[in-house]
Amino acid sequence: MRFLFVLTTLSLALAGCNGGEDFSDATVPGCPAGAGCDPSSRGDVLVELAGPHVSNLGYTCTGTNVVFFTSDADQESVDSNGNVVTVPAFNALCPNNSQGVEFLIGNALFEGNYLSLGSIEFPSQEAYTRYAVTVADLKNSPFREATSEAQSRNVAALIQGLDVDSATPDFVEIPVAVHEVYDNDPETYEQAIDTAVYADFRNDWDAFFVAVNAQLTSGSLAGIDPDPNVPLAKVERANGYTSAGNYSFRSCIFITCQDENPSSAAANDTVTINLPGRLTNDAALGQPPLILPNGKVMGLGLAARGASQTDFKQELVAFTASTAVNEKLQFENAGVISIEPDGDTDLAVQGRFLNKIVYNDFLPENGVGKTDIELNYPNLGSSLASGDKGQLTGTLVGDAVELPLSGELEAAPQAEPDQTVIDDLALAGPFTVRLMRACLSQDDAADCTAIPNPDIETADDGSGNYPPEINNKSVTEEQPRADYYGSDVFCLDVISDISSPDYGVVMAGPADGTCPTSAANSWAVGFVTRTLTDSNSANISLLFAPDAAQPDVTANFGVTIEGRVDLDDACTPMYRTGDDNFDVGLRALWVDGYYPYIQQKEWVAALSPPASDEPDNTVSDLPEDQQEMLRAISQGAVQFFSGDPGGACDPLAP
């Protein structure tokens, strides 16, 4: 099918609720990825090398004369505008006119000698202000290569072998002597870092390690591990966390796609798909999709097709259960399908993340300027492999399409969470989760209990979990909310096996409320996004959309939760993220993108058909009690606690 791409937008009156929170301190550029975009100017860029973190690692910002060394403590520096800024521990800071950052040992200043360990190339226009990367990103930036590839493997082993302090297992401490020895005699110690045979690589570097150890007044270097799997394990774990987070995916919202096939029944229809669903002002309807450290992708969105603003169809869609990104950050077995009973959307997804962004290299027929990849990586526009370009193919709301796809990072997790905190979190589980909703006048009073901390839970400014009023009726009580299929509680567990690809992942049990015990009754639905050792707590991000084809395998399909678990409390309650929310005890918020949507469609469809000269029924035609219920089942407070329902930690236990 052929499409005409025009620089217009289709206004879609979409229903939804966005009550989620950013679980990170990452920031994104002012312009979303995609052709037809007018980017804002770049700012200074922080780059964090993880897997593990490294102190006293040299770096230079390409295109500038900046040469610095990373530190295990926060440092003060000056940004491009002359403002004093804090450079977080283990981060490199590059000014906004630099093209990238190169990591090294030795001395890259003036006539110094250094060995490059690889570099990160920044996008020309749409750079993020923070990047978390591993050695797998350093060889062929902006592409990530396999960890087992010789250069990635060797650089990981070399960096970890340069550690002089075994008392700091969480990071590598490179002594000054490493840089001095290499700078003073590079011809003697310069060796290849891409040697194919690992044993040969170790032997080649023996003399350098001997020379450095001879300069040390105390201690000695750890040395290159004889087993390459030891350093690789740390990189692979960091690969998972540095690629995880919230991402948004879109096609045809800034560049609207119009069906131009005259033989199609949908000729001249305008089509679009976005995860999460978005309005034409780019406002998100719901939380962005979630990519877990194990590569699993989950998310909900909206696909639409229409001839005009008043004549269109839309479907709620989600990623299929098999959708994942591999270690090279390429989509594998990826698809998006309708999750409505009568839906007709089934799309294959392809593409590859290049420094957190999926590019489509597409320019519409009447477009001007450059494609998205040409805008950011001018030298890659003609060489980007077709399988690496973002694309959707298949059926969208009943007709065949082939559409460009863009994707971008919205929120990133901590690159290296604290293992002890994750272990403690796993030991505190399994956890019971119950979603609470506002009680309405139509509810049975026996099911309702007073909302705790009503001043903050029902705040006038919208920062609470409930509105102060629903249809001018005060909200003072809450009750458990069952999902669309009738489940009201569910069980979660945290994977703490550091050798597992699922490390840090949160598993959900089946919809009957039992706990996950095996692969047959466990579904990955989230992960530990941040550990806070000072407060002995951990942030968790959850999105209950493990299988679009079977939305009833776990409870509360379509619900997102982002919260902070208090491990100093034996019952491990969950609060909103952010220090202020945690300190005052504001419970975590849940937001549902599935149940209210489906329920609204069913209730509207059940209304008496309008007269032929009247507009179609909408949510405003529903009875007041149904409108109130739709509001109540859209968001509320989370009860999260250790143990079983009815146990000592259950807030609703007798």
XYZ file of C-alpha atoms in Angstrom:
654
model
C 0.000 0.000 0.000
C 1.290 3.461 -0.887
C 0.919 6.420 1.444
C 1.139 10.142 0.894
C 2.858 11.798 3.836
C 1.809 15.364 4.524
C 2.865 17.844 7.207
C -0.521 18.059 8.912
C -2.110 16.530 11.991
C -5.378 14.809 12.726
C -7.091 16.018 15.897
C -8.199 13.000 17.876
C -10.551 13.330 20.835
C -8.939 10.598 22.890
C -9.813 9.703 26.469
C -7.090 8.953 29.005
C -5.359 9.914 32.204
C -1.718 10.658 32.842
C -0.921 10.434 36.523
C 2.482 8.826 36.380
C 5.786 10.156 37.622
C 9.260 10.289 36.168
C 11.330 7.851 38.223
C 14.671 9.312 37.258
C 16.681 12.476 37.184
C 17.306 12.145 33.467
C 16.175 14.943 31.207
C 15.284 14.847 27.550
C 15.740 17.311 24.699
C 13.085 19.856 23.866
C 12.312 18.233 20.543
C 11.055 14.661 20.074
C 12.781 12.359 17.627
C 11.349 12.096 14.153
C 11.446 13.591 10.705
C 9.854 16.985 10.328
C 11.050 18.009 13.779
C 12.519 21.415 14.594
C 15.054 20.686 17.361
C 16.060 23.044 20.118
C 19.714 23.828 20.772
C 21.760 21.341 22.764
C 23.012 21.862 26.282
C 25.934 20.366 28.192
C 26.040 16.564 28.347
C 26.836 14.183 31.215
C 28.037 10.669 30.356
C 28.133 7.909 32.977
C 30.167 4.796 32.194
C 28.734 1.815 34.063
C 29.575 -1.844 34.449
C 31.268 -1.099 36.802
C 31.752 2.580 37.610
C 35.324 3.848 37.294
C 37.162 6.493 39.310
C 40.139 8.339 37.757
C 39.329 7.249 34.215
C 40.547 9.799 31.696
C 38.254 11.376 29.134
C 38.375 14.076 26.513
C 35.444 15.841 24.914
C 35.944 15.551 21.163
C 36.042 18.828 19.285
C 37.236 20.674 22.412
C 40.398 20.904 24.507
C 38.652 19.516 27.598
C 40.554 16.714 29.367
C 39.442 15.454 32.764
C 39.310 12.364 34.953
C 36.224 10.815 36.537
C 35.856 10.822 40.325
C 34.127 8.662 42.919
C 32.699 11.848 44.472
C 30.621 14.722 43.138
C 32.732 17.497 41.603
C 32.060 21.122 40.779
C 32.566 22.384 37.255
C 31.387 25.193 35.002
C 28.885 24.741 32.172
C 28.957 26.418 28.770
C 27.130 29.441 30.137
C 29.628 29.967 32.945
C 27.346 28.562 35.641
C 28.792 26.385 38.408
C 27.349 22.875 38.093
C 27.749 19.649 40.023
C 29.196 16.738 38.085
C 27.890 13.543 39.725
C 30.340 10.840 40.747
C 31.637 8.668 37.882
C 30.288 11.083 35.236
C 32.075 12.862 32.421
C 30.873 16.374 31.570
C 31.195 17.742 28.044
C 30.260 21.227 26.844
C 27.490 21.780 24.353
C 29.838 22.298 21.415
C 31.512 18.900 21.728
C 30.747 16.074 19.319
C 31.257 13.303 21.842
C 33.412 11.927 24.637
C 36.428 9.615 24.395
C 37.569 7.510 27.358
C 41.276 6.810 27.811
C 44.267 5.931 29.921
C 47.342 8.138 29.766
C 47.417 11.868 29.140
C 45.547 13.419 26.202
C 46.530 17.014 27.019
C 48.918 18.861 24.678
C 51.803 16.481 23.839
C 50.566 13.726 26.109
C 50.276 10.073 25.088
C 47.139 8.073 25.624
C 45.325 4.867 24.686
C 41.740 5.334 23.552
C 39.277 2.870 25.073
C 36.486 4.022 22.777
C 34.092 6.917 22.453
C 30.470 8.031 22.444
C 29.237 10.166 19.555
C 26.553 12.690 20.497
C 23.672 13.533 18.149
C 24.291 16.810 16.355
C 20.970 18.315 17.396
C 18.887 16.154 19.726
C 21.341 15.127 22.440
C 20.071 14.203 25.864
C 21.591 15.988 28.825
C 22.565 12.653 30.404
C 23.691 9.305 29.041
C 24.423 6.043 30.843
C 26.609 3.758 28.717
C 28.827 0.680 28.950
C 31.962 -0.445 27.116
C 29.645 -2.111 24.561
C 28.712 1.405 23.406
C 32.290 2.603 22.916
C 33.445 0.815 19.756
C 30.832 1.765 17.173
C 28.844 4.650 18.632
C 25.968 5.397 18.283
C 25.440 1.611 17.931
C 25.763 -0.803 20.848
C 27.719 -3.948 19.998
C 27.605 -7.391 21.597
C 29.360 -7.570 24.960
C 31.230 -10.681 23.834
C 32.704 -8.836 20.811
C 36.484 -8.804 21.266
C 36.983 -5.088 21.865
C 34.083 -4.772 24.309
C 35.265 -7.853 26.206
C 38.889 -6.720 26.316
C 38.187 -3.142 27.373
C 35.935 -4.419 30.167
C 38.650 -6.790 31.368
C 41.369 -4.119 31.110
C 39.417 -1.486 33.046
C 38.442 -3.904 35.800
C 42.009 -5.212 35.955
C 43.290 -1.692 36.690
C 41.489 -1.583 40.045
C 43.914 -0.899 42.883
C 41.464 -1.027 45.797
C 39.638 -4.311 46.496
C 37.884 -2.600 49.432
C 35.648 -0.761 46.943
C 34.007 -3.623 45.005
C 31.270 -1.342 43.674
C 33.691 0.621 41.531
C 37.136 0.485 39.949
C 39.762 2.842 41.354
C 42.504 3.507 38.805
C 45.754 4.759 40.381
C 47.594 7.759 38.945
C 50.529 5.468 38.120
C 48.462 3.833 35.345
C 48.263 7.101 33.433
C 51.853 8.072 34.173
C 53.367 4.772 33.041
C 51.492 4.822 29.770
C 52.190 8.513 29.106
C 55.919 8.123 29.765
C 56.507 5.100 27.538
C 53.627 4.473 25.113
C 55.801 2.681 22.545
C 56.634 -0.025 25.047
C 53.173 -0.518 26.450
C 50.890 0.278 23.532
C 48.960 -2.895 22.764
C 45.873 -3.674 20.747
C 42.542 -3.686 22.565
C 40.700 -5.730 19.926
C 42.816 -8.902 20.079
C 40.545 -11.812 19.174
C 42.100 -14.447 21.467
C 41.564 -13.467 25.085
C 44.640 -15.296 26.401
C 46.808 -13.425 23.890
C 45.293 -10.126 24.992
C 46.168 -10.850 28.627
C 49.716 -11.810 27.741
C 50.183 -8.662 25.658
C 49.348 -6.469 28.663
C 51.384 -8.328 31.305
C 54.375 -5.997 31.017
C 52.220 -2.909 31.530
C 50.730 -4.286 34.735
C 54.196 -5.206 36.015
C 55.421 -1.677 35.310
C 52.491 -0.030 37.086
C 52.779 -2.283 40.131
C 56.443 -1.346 40.390
C 55.406 2.305 40.743
C 52.802 1.718 43.451
C 53.854 2.419 47.043
C 51.062 0.251 48.448
C 48.795 -2.422 47.077
C 48.751 -3.758 43.530
C 46.460 -3.871 40.538
C 43.804 -6.571 40.422
C 45.105 -7.732 37.039
C 43.180 -8.970 34.019
C 40.963 -11.851 35.098
C 41.859 -15.169 33.423
C 38.140 -15.852 32.938
C 36.566 -13.314 30.540
C 33.110 -14.161 31.860
C 33.877 -12.427 35.156
C 34.260 -8.886 33.740
C 31.588 -9.605 31.119
C 28.999 -10.380 33.799
C 29.249 -6.838 35.199
C 28.944 -5.290 31.747
C 25.965 -7.442 30.793
C 24.162 -6.421 33.979
C 24.923 -2.762 33.272
C 23.798 -3.228 29.662
C 20.381 -4.214 30.940
C 19.983 -1.256 33.258
C 21.434 1.326 30.860
C 18.936 0.274 28.173
C 15.933 0.027 30.528
C 13.452 2.795 31.257
C 10.366 4.527 29.911
C 10.325 5.099 26.153
C 7.740 6.587 23.831
C 7.055 5.325 20.303
C 5.169 7.152 17.615
C 4.323 7.208 13.964
C 2.522 9.873 12.024
C 1.706 12.498 14.619
C 4.028 15.292 13.483
C 3.971 13.866 9.955
C 0.491 12.535 9.322
C 0.229 9.558 6.996
C -2.582 9.418 4.482
C -3.700 6.346 2.558
C -3.482 7.161 -1.145
C -4.437 3.731 -2.556
C -7.589 4.296 -4.674
C -8.482 0.602 -4.620
C -8.647 0.537 -0.826
C -11.888 1.021 1.053
C -9.885 3.249 3.355
C -8.574 5.485 0.557
C -7.513 8.926 1.806
C -7.825 7.880 5.441
C -5.353 9.451 7.819
C -3.582 6.983 10.127
C -1.513 7.314 13.292
C -0.222 5.161 16.126
C 1.424 6.269 19.357
C 2.484 4.504 22.533
C 1.418 6.076 24.832
C -1.543 7.629 23.051
C -1.047 11.313 22.324
C -3.088 14.323 21.355
C -1.990 16.535 18.499
C -0.424 18.969 20.995
C 1.843 16.021 21.910
C 0.294 15.616 25.370
C 0.701 12.001 26.494
C -2.379 10.016 27.519
C -0.948 7.593 30.049
C 2.527 6.411 30.976
C 5.165 5.661 28.303
C 6.040 2.026 27.538
C 8.517 0.306 29.818
C 11.621 -1.617 28.747
C 12.897 -3.920 31.486
C 16.580 -4.758 32.133
C 15.945 -8.214 30.631
C 14.879 -6.567 27.358
C 11.127 -7.144 27.630
C 9.006 -4.316 26.212
C 5.534 -3.447 27.530
C 3.257 -0.559 26.757
C -0.205 0.671 25.758
C -1.173 3.183 23.121
C -3.711 4.169 20.504
C -3.964 3.458 16.795
C -6.364 5.551 14.733
C -7.660 5.765 11.193
C -10.119 8.269 9.822
C -11.311 10.344 6.901
C -11.856 13.451 9.037
C -11.829 14.730 12.591
C -15.389 13.521 13.072
C -15.151 10.307 11.055
C -12.447 8.113 12.517
C -11.884 4.879 14.409
C -9.343 4.233 17.126
C -8.183 1.108 18.917
C -6.347 0.519 22.155
C -3.159 -1.373 21.315
C -0.278 -2.935 23.231
C 3.008 -4.725 22.640
C 2.842 -8.490 22.219
C 4.226 -10.817 24.902
C 7.314 -11.673 22.825
C 8.357 -8.081 22.137
C 11.923 -7.460 23.298
C 15.167 -5.689 22.478
C 18.339 -7.751 22.219
C 21.832 -6.927 23.492
C 22.444 -4.758 20.413
C 19.237 -2.870 21.219
C 17.439 -4.179 18.136
C 13.769 -5.101 18.329
C 13.230 -8.874 18.293
C 9.939 -10.765 17.847
C 8.262 -7.400 18.275
C 4.654 -6.602 17.523
C 1.786 -4.315 18.418
C -1.774 -5.658 18.406
C -5.232 -4.462 19.327
C -6.455 -5.418 22.792
C -10.081 -4.644 22.065
C -12.461 -7.569 21.454
C -13.361 -6.356 17.959
C -10.023 -4.699 17.175
C -8.183 -5.131 13.892
C -4.587 -4.011 14.383
C -1.626 -6.360 14.018
C 1.759 -4.770 13.318
C 5.327 -6.033 13.157
C 7.896 -3.685 14.724
C 11.493 -3.227 13.628
C 14.245 -0.777 14.496
C 17.334 -0.274 16.616
C 18.160 2.178 19.376
C 21.075 4.488 18.606
C 22.007 6.316 21.807
C 18.483 5.913 23.244
C 16.626 6.876 20.029
C 15.042 4.851 17.210
C 15.404 6.624 13.852
C 13.338 5.986 10.723
C 15.405 7.886 8.108
C 12.192 9.040 6.440
C 11.370 12.324 4.754
C 7.855 12.898 3.375
C 7.387 13.646 -0.310
C 6.660 17.295 0.394
C 9.077 17.507 3.313
C 12.056 19.802 3.495
C 15.384 19.574 5.242
C 16.844 16.323 6.521
C 15.603 13.023 7.847
C 15.866 12.319 11.567
C 19.091 10.312 11.238
C 20.668 12.853 8.856
C 19.845 15.591 11.333
C 21.698 13.908 14.179
C 24.287 11.652 12.517
C 24.947 13.114 9.058
C 27.360 10.336 8.089
C 24.881 7.538 8.813
C 21.940 8.651 6.690
C 22.989 6.649 3.640
C 24.347 3.607 5.490
C 21.752 2.807 8.144
C 20.709 -0.810 7.565
C 17.063 -1.228 6.614
C 16.446 -3.514 9.603
C 17.750 -0.813 11.935
C 15.282 1.792 10.672
C 12.147 2.193 12.753
C 9.183 0.770 10.878
C 5.700 -0.688 11.408
C 4.192 -3.094 8.871
C 0.897 -4.972 8.884
C -2.701 -4.046 9.589
C -3.699 -0.844 11.366
C -7.385 -0.473 12.249
C -8.439 -2.768 9.425
C -6.160 -1.876 6.505
C -2.572 -2.569 5.428
C 0.139 -0.038 6.281
C 3.881 0.463 6.129
C 4.775 3.337 8.444
C 7.924 5.006 9.805
C 8.478 4.583 13.546
C 10.369 6.814 15.957
C 11.237 6.065 19.555
C 12.929 8.020 22.324
C 13.888 7.755 25.962
C 11.530 9.468 28.396
C 12.983 8.417 31.777
C 16.066 6.400 32.693
C 16.767 4.337 35.827
C 19.844 4.300 38.003
C 22.639 2.748 35.941
C 23.962 0.545 38.782
C 21.524 -0.044 41.656
C 22.873 -1.177 45.008
C 22.923 -4.967 45.238
C 22.360 -5.028 49.003
C 19.155 -3.020 48.731
C 17.796 -5.278 45.976
C 18.697 -8.332 48.089
C 16.862 -6.852 51.085
C 13.856 -6.031 48.917
C 13.676 -9.594 47.639
C 13.957 -10.974 51.177
C 11.067 -8.764 52.323
C 8.754 -10.248 49.684
C 6.546 -11.639 48.372
C 4.405 -8.510 48.403
C 0.660 -8.054 48.246
C -0.693 -5.156 46.211
C -4.231 -3.830 46.412
C -5.563 -0.898 44.412
C -7.879 1.464 46.270
C -10.421 3.707 44.567
C -12.651 6.538 45.719
C -15.938 5.485 47.288
C -19.053 6.836 45.571
C -22.543 7.473 46.870
C -23.712 4.371 45.002
C -21.251 2.101 46.851
C -22.030 -0.086 49.857
C -20.842 1.835 52.927
C -19.618 -1.422 54.493
C -16.920 -1.668 51.813
C -15.547 1.815 52.469
C -12.892 3.048 54.878
C -11.601 6.550 55.582
C -8.823 7.808 53.316
C -5.649 8.218 55.414
C -3.890 11.570 55.325
C -6.806 13.207 53.485
C -5.055 16.578 53.310
C -2.407 15.175 50.964
C -4.294 12.250 49.426
C -7.098 14.533 48.149
C -5.147 17.736 47.609
C -6.832 20.625 45.794
C -3.847 21.083 43.469
C -4.168 17.589 42.012
C -0.990 16.276 43.638
C -2.885 13.626 45.618
C -4.227 10.228 44.630
C -7.876 11.318 44.548
C -9.765 14.421 43.434
C -11.309 16.284 46.368
C -14.680 15.955 44.645
C -16.343 13.836 41.987
C -19.381 15.576 40.488
C -19.439 18.014 43.423
C -19.495 15.140 45.920
C -16.692 15.099 48.475
C -14.237 12.212 48.310
C -13.468 11.086 51.864
C -13.480 7.277 51.716
C -11.930 4.538 49.619
C -12.460 0.867 48.866
C -10.592 -1.914 47.036
C -10.917 -1.735 43.272
C -11.234 -4.941 41.301
C -9.923 -4.913 37.740
C -11.981 -5.447 34.582
C -11.854 -9.209 35.110
C -12.697 -9.130 38.835
C -9.292 -9.443 40.541
C -8.741 -7.141 43.522
C -5.315 -8.198 44.900
C -2.164 -9.583 43.351
C 1.250 -10.838 44.445
C 4.699 -9.594 43.415
C 8.237 -10.853 43.919
C 11.655 -9.342 43.146
C 14.460 -11.257 41.427
C 17.732 -10.689 43.303
C 19.933 -13.334 41.646
C 22.705 -11.101 40.350
C 23.778 -13.730 37.815
C 20.311 -13.809 36.215
C 19.233 -11.668 33.226
C 16.141 -10.942 35.326
C 18.176 -9.290 38.104
C 16.107 -6.477 39.608
C 12.979 -7.468 37.669
C 9.615 -7.620 39.460
C 7.510 -10.698 38.753
C 3.725 -10.872 39.118
C 1.719 -13.947 39.963
C -1.512 -14.962 38.229
C -4.788 -13.058 38.459
C -6.106 -15.290 41.260
C -3.786 -13.518 43.692
C -1.324 -16.372 44.231
C 2.388 -15.626 44.183
C 4.782 -16.341 41.310
C 6.596 -19.628 41.840
C 7.689 -20.835 38.388
C 7.944 -19.755 34.773
C 4.440 -21.099 34.211
C 2.807 -18.637 36.633
C 5.198 -15.676 36.605
C 5.162 -12.576 34.428
C 7.737 -9.786 34.364
C 5.863 -6.513 34.968
C 8.476 -4.028 36.214
C 11.832 -3.558 37.879
C 13.733 -1.815 40.664
C 14.606 1.515 39.071
C 16.592 3.150 41.864
C 18.089 2.203 45.228
C 18.471 4.858 47.917
C 20.921 3.625 50.524
C 20.662 6.724 52.733
C 16.986 6.043 53.404
C 17.101 2.253 52.919
C 14.455 2.398 50.230
C 13.972 1.468 46.589
C 11.970 2.847 43.680
C 9.932 0.401 41.608
C 8.246 1.000 38.256
C 5.425 -1.342 37.241
C 3.369 -1.644 34.068
C 0.895 -4.504 34.003
C 0.840 -5.337 30.297
C 2.888 -8.556 30.019
C 0.785 -10.148 27.263
C -1.448 -8.112 24.962
C -3.104 -11.269 23.662
C -4.072 -12.403 27.187
C -4.902 -9.336 29.279
C -6.357 -11.520 32.034
C -3.250 -13.586 32.884
C -2.292 -11.137 35.631
C -4.464 -8.764 37.605
C -4.961 -5.126 36.624
C -3.891 -5.168 32.992
C -3.023 -1.633 31.879
C -2.173 -0.281 35.337
C 1.038 1.665 35.937
C 2.573 2.200 39.382
C 5.734 4.074 40.281
C 6.573 4.098 43.961
C 9.240 4.039 46.651
C 9.325 1.106 49.075
C 10.386 1.788 52.673
C 12.642 -1.070 53.795
C 13.053 0.376 57.305
C 9.390 -0.441 57.918
C 8.841 -4.174 58.467
C 5.648 -3.994 56.385
C 7.452 -2.265 53.469
C 4.783 0.279 52.484
C 5.090 2.027 49.125
C 4.960 5.812 48.767
C 5.172 8.249 45.889
C 8.669 8.802 44.496
C 10.455 11.942 45.665
C 11.828 12.764 49.106
C 8.962 15.061 50.115
C 6.294 12.482 49.259
C 8.244 9.745 51.021
C 8.731 11.846 54.154
C 5.041 12.758 54.525
C 3.818 9.241 53.710
C 1.897 9.969 50.496
C 0.983 6.534 49.170
C 1.942 5.528 45.642
C -0.457 6.319 42.819
C -1.901 3.836 40.332
C -3.233 4.852 36.920
C -5.260 2.553 34.640
C -5.139 2.853 30.856
C -7.287 -0.214 30.075
C -10.296 -0.821 32.337
C -11.834 2.694 32.097
C -11.311 2.738 28.331
C -12.978 -0.638 27.746
C -15.749 -0.020 30.276
C -16.591 3.355 28.735
C -16.875 1.826 25.262
C -19.149 -0.933 26.546
C -21.446 1.452 28.403
C -21.661 3.881 25.486
C -22.388 1.015 23.081
C -25.236 -0.132 25.355
C -27.059 3.225 25.146
C -30.119 3.525 22.969
C -29.114 4.477 19.412
C -29.509 8.206 18.693
C -31.923 9.481 16.095
C -30.577 9.662 12.547
C -30.217 13.447 12.728
C -28.411 13.395 16.089
C -24.690 12.879 16.817
C -23.381 9.549 18.052
C -23.491 8.763 21.750
C -20.486 9.776 23.859
C -19.424 9.468 27.475
C -21.406 12.626 28.273
C -24.596 10.700 27.451
C -23.948 8.124 30.176
C -25.898 8.258 33.465
C -24.227 10.212 36.237
C -23.382 7.116 38.283
C -21.539 5.556 35.358
C -19.596 8.743 34.676
C -18.611 8.862 38.342
C -17.517 5.228 38.262
C -15.310 5.816 35.222
C -13.555 8.569 37.161
C -13.154 6.378 40.237
C -11.655 3.401 38.397
C -9.100 5.530 36.551
C -6.669 6.229 39.410
C -6.246 5.891 43.152
C -3.930 4.892 45.979
C -1.774 1.764 46.257
C -1.720 -0.543 49.271
C 1.622 -2.352 49.079
C 2.838 -4.557 51.927
C 4.849 -7.648 52.818
C 3.003 -10.880 53.378
C -0.411 -12.248 52.494
C -3.781 -10.491 52.343
C -5.294 -10.430 55.804
C -1.882 -10.734 57.459
C -0.338 -8.507 60.100
C 0.759 -5.897 57.540
C -2.547 -5.680 55.661
C -4.147 -2.231 56.271
C -7.576 -3.849 55.836
C -6.973 -6.764 58.191
C -9.552 -6.984 61.016
